[in-house]
CSV table of C-alpha atoms in Angstrom, one decimal:
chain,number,residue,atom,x,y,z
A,1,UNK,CA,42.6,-53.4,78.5
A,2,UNK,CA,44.4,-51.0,76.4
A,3,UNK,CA,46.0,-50.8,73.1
A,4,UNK,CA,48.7,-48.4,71.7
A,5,UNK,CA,47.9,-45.5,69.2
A,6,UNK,CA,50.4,-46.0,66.1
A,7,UNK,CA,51.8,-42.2,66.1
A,8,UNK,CA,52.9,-42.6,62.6
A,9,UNK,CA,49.3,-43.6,61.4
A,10,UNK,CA,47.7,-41.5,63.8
A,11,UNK,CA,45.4,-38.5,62.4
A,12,UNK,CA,46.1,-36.5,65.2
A,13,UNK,CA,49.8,-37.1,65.3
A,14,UNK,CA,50.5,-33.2,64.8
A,15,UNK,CA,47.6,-32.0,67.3
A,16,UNK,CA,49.5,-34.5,69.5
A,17,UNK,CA,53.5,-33.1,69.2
A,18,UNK,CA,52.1,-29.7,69.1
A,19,UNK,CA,50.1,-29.4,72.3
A,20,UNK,CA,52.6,-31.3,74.2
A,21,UNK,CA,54.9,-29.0,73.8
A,22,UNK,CA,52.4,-26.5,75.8
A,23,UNK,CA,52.7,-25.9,79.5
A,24,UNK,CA,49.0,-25.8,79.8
A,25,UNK,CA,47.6,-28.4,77.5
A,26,UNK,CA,44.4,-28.5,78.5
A,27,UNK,CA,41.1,-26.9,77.0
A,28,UNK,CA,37.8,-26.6,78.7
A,29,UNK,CA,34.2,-24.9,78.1
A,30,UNK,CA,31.4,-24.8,80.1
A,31,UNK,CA,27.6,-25.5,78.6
A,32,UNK,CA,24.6,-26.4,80.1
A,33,UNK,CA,22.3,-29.7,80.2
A,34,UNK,CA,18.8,-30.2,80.3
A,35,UNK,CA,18.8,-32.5,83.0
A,36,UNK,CA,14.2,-32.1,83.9
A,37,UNK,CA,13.4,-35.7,83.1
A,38,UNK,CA,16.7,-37.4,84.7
A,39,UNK,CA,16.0,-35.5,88.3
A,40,UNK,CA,12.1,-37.0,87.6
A,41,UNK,CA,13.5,-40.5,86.5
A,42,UNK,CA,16.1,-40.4,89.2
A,43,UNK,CA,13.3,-39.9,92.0
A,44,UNK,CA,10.8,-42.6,90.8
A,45,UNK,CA,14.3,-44.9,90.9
A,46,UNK,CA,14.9,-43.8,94.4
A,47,UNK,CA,18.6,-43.4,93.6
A,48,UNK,CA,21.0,-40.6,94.4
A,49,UNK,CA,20.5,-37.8,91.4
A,50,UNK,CA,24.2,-37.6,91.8
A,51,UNK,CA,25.0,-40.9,90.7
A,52,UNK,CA,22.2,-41.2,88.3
A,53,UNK,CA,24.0,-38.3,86.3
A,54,UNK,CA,27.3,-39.4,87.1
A,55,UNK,CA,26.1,-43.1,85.6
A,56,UNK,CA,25.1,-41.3,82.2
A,57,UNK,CA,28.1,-39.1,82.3
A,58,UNK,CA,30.5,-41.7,83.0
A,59,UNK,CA,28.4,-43.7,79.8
A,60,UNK,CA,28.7,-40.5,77.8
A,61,UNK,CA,32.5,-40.4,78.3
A,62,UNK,CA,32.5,-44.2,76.9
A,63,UNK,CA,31.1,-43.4,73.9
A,64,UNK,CA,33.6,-41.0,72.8
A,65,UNK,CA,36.9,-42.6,71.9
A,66,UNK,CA,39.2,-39.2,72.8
A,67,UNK,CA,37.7,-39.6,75.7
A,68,UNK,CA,39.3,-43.1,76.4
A,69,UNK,CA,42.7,-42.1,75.4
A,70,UNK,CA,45.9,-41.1,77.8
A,71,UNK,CA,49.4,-40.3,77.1
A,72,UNK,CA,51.5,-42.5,79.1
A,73,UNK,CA,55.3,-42.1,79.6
A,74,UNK,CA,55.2,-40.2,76.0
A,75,UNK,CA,53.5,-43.3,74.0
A,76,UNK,CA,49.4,-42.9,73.6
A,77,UNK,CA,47.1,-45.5,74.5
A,78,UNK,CA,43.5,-46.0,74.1
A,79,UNK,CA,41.5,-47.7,76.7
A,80,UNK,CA,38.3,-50.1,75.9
A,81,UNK,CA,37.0,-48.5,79.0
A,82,UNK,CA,37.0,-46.2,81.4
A,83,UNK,CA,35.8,-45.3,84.7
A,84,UNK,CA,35.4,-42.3,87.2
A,85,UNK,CA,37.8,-40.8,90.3
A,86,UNK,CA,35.2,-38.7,91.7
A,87,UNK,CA,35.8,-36.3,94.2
A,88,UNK,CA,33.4,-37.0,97.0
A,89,UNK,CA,32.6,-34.9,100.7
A,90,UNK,CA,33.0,-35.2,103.8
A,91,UNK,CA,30.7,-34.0,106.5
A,92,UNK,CA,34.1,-31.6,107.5
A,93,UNK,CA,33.5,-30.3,104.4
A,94,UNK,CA,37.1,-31.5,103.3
A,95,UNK,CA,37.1,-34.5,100.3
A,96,UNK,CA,38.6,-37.5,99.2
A,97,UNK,CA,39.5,-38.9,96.2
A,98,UNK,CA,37.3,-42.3,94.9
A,99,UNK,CA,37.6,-44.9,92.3
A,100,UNK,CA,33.9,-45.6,90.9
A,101,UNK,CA,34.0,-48.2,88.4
A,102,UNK,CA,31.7,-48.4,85.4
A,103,UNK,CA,29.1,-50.6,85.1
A,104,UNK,CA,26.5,-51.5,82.2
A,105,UNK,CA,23.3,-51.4,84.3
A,106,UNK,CA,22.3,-48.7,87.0
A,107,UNK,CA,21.6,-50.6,90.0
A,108,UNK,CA,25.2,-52.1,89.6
A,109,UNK,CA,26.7,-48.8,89.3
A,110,UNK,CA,24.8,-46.9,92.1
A,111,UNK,CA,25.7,-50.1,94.6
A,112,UNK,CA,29.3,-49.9,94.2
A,113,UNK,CA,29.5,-46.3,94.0
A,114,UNK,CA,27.6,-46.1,97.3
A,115,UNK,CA,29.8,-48.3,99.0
A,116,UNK,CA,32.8,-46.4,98.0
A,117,UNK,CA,31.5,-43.0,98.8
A,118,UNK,CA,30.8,-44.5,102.2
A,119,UNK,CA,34.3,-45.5,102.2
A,120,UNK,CA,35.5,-41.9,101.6
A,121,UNK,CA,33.5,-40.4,104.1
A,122,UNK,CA,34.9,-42.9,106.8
A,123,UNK,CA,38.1,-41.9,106.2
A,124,UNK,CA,40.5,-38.8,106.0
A,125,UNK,CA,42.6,-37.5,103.9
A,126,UNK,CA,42.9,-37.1,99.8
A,127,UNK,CA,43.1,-40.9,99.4
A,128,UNK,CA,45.4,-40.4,96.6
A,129,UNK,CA,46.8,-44.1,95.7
A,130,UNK,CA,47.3,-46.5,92.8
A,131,UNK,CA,43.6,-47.0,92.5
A,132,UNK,CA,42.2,-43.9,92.7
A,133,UNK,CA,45.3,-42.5,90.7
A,134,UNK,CA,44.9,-44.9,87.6
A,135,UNK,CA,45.1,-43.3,84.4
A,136,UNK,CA,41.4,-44.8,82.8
A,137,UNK,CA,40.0,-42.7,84.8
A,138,UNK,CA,37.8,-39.3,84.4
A,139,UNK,CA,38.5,-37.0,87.1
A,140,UNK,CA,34.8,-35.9,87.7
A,141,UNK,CA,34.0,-33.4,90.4
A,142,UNK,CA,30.1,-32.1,91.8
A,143,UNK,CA,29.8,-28.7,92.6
A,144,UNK,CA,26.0,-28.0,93.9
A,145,UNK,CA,26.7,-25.0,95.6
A,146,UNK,CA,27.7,-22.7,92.9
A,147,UNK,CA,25.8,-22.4,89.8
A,148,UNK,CA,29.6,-21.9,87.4
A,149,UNK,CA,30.1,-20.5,84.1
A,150,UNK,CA,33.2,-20.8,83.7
A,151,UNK,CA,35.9,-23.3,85.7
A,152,UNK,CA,39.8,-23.7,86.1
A,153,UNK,CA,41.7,-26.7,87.7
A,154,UNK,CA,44.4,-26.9,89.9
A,155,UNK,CA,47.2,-28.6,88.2
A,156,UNK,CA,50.8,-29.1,88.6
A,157,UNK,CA,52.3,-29.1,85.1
A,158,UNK,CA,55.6,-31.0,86.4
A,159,UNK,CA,52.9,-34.2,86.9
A,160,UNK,CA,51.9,-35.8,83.1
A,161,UNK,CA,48.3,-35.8,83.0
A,162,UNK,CA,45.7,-36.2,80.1
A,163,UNK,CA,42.5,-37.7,82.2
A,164,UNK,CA,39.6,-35.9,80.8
A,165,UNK,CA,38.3,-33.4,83.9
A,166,UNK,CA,34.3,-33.1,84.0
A,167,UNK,CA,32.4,-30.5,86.8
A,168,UNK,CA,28.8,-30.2,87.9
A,169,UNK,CA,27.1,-27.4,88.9
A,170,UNK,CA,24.4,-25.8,90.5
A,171,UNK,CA,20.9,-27.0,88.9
A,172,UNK,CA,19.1,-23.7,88.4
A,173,UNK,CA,15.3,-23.6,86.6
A,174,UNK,CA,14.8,-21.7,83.3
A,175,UNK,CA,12.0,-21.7,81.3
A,176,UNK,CA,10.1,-24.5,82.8
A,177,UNK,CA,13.1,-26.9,82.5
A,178,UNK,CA,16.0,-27.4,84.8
A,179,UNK,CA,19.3,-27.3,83.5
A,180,UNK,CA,23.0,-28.8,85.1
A,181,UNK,CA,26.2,-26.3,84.0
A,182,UNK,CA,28.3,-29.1,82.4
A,183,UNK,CA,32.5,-28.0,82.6
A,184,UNK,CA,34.7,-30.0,80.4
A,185,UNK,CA,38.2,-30.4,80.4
A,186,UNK,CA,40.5,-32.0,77.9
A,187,UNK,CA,44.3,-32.1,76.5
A,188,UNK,CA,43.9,-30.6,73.5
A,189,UNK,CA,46.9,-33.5,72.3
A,190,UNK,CA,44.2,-35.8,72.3
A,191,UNK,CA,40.5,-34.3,72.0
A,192,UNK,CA,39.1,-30.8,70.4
A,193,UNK,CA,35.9,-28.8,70.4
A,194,UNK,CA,34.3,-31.2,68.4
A,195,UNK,CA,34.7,-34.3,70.7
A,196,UNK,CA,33.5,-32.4,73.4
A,197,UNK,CA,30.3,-32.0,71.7
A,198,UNK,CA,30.0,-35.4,70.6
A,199,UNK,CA,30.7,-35.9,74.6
A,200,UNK,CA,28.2,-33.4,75.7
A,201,UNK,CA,25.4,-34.5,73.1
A,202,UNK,CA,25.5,-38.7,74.5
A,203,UNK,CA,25.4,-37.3,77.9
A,204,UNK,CA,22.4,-35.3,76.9
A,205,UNK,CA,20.8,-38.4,75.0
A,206,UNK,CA,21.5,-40.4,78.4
A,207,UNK,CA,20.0,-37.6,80.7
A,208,UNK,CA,16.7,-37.6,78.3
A,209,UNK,CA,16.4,-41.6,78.4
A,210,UNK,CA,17.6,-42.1,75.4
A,211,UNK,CA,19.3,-46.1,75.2
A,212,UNK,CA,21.5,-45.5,78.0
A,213,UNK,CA,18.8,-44.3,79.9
A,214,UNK,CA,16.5,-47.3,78.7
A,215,UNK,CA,19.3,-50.1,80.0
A,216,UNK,CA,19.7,-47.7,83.3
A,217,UNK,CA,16.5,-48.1,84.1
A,218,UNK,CA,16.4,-52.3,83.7
């Protein structure tokens, strides 16, 4: 469900008219996790690491209400929840597009993600449709080979667009722990620097086992 943003009671109702304007609205930044105990917690789960950090991401993202909120045919709507179009690989090393829906508990989550990553990899194509096109989505993209510090988007500025876009790295060890590069990007209509953080700090809580990670794990 989603409910309409007031403009002229809005906060952000100036942030919002000015960055529109912009023919790149979007913002991003790049900063690292710490993501030691989620790999560990992921392994004694026997699930994917990929969807145990794309399950606390995904939570993460819920948490932040800029994060829920689109533009849509120039009105601005906030969504009680949203969920993840994943870009996910093929063993011909082309990709698809997914729709991986949120769910409250792990075991939920990795099942149906599993099922639609199989569902990708069975077919061809982008897989660019209604579903995996719907706007309460994050675009959310994995990127193990290359350990980033910085990331751009392809994006055709004719097509409205204000999904938040979130990319994983490359893990890489440092000082005993093990870190996950972390890019963020958002329209800057409808999140700044500081929602980004509040972003970056749940998904950190999650990672670490914090409430998320105490539902995750039943």
């Amino acid at each position: 469900m989603k409910h309409r943003v007031d403009l002229t009671t809005w906060n952000r109702r100036e942030h919002f008219a000015f960055f529109s304007t912009f023919d790149e609205p979007f913002f991003g930044l790049v900063a690292p996790v710490d993501c030691t105990q989620a790999r560990a917690e992921a392994r004694r789960l026997g699930v994917s690491f990929f969807l145990y950090y794309l399950y606390h991401s995904l939570q993460a993202a819920n948490q932040v209400p800029e994060f829920r909120t689109r533009i849509e045919n120039g009105e601005v709507y906030q969504y009680d929840q949203i969920h993840a179009s994943a870009t996910i690989g093929r063993a011909d090393h082309t990709f698809g597009f997914s729709f991986i829906e949120l769910h409250d508990a792990l075991p939920d989550f990795v099942a149906a993600a599993t099922a639609e990553i199989a569902a990708v990899q069975a077919s061809t194509g982008l897989r660019l449709n209604d579903t995996t096109g719907r706007p309460d989505v994050v675009h959310c993209s994995a990127i193990p080979w290359v350990r980033f510090s910085g990331l751009t988007h392809a994006r055709s500025f004719r097509h409205p667009d204000s999904c938040p876009k979130i990319s994983y790295g490359q893990t890489y060890e440092e000082n005993g722990r093990l870190w996950l590069p972390v890019a963020v990007n958002v329209h800057h209509g409808l999140a700044d620097g500081y929602h980004v953080g509040q972003f970056l700090a749940a998904f950190q809580q999650g990672l670490n086992g914090g409430v998320e990670g105490r539902k995750a794990g039943g």
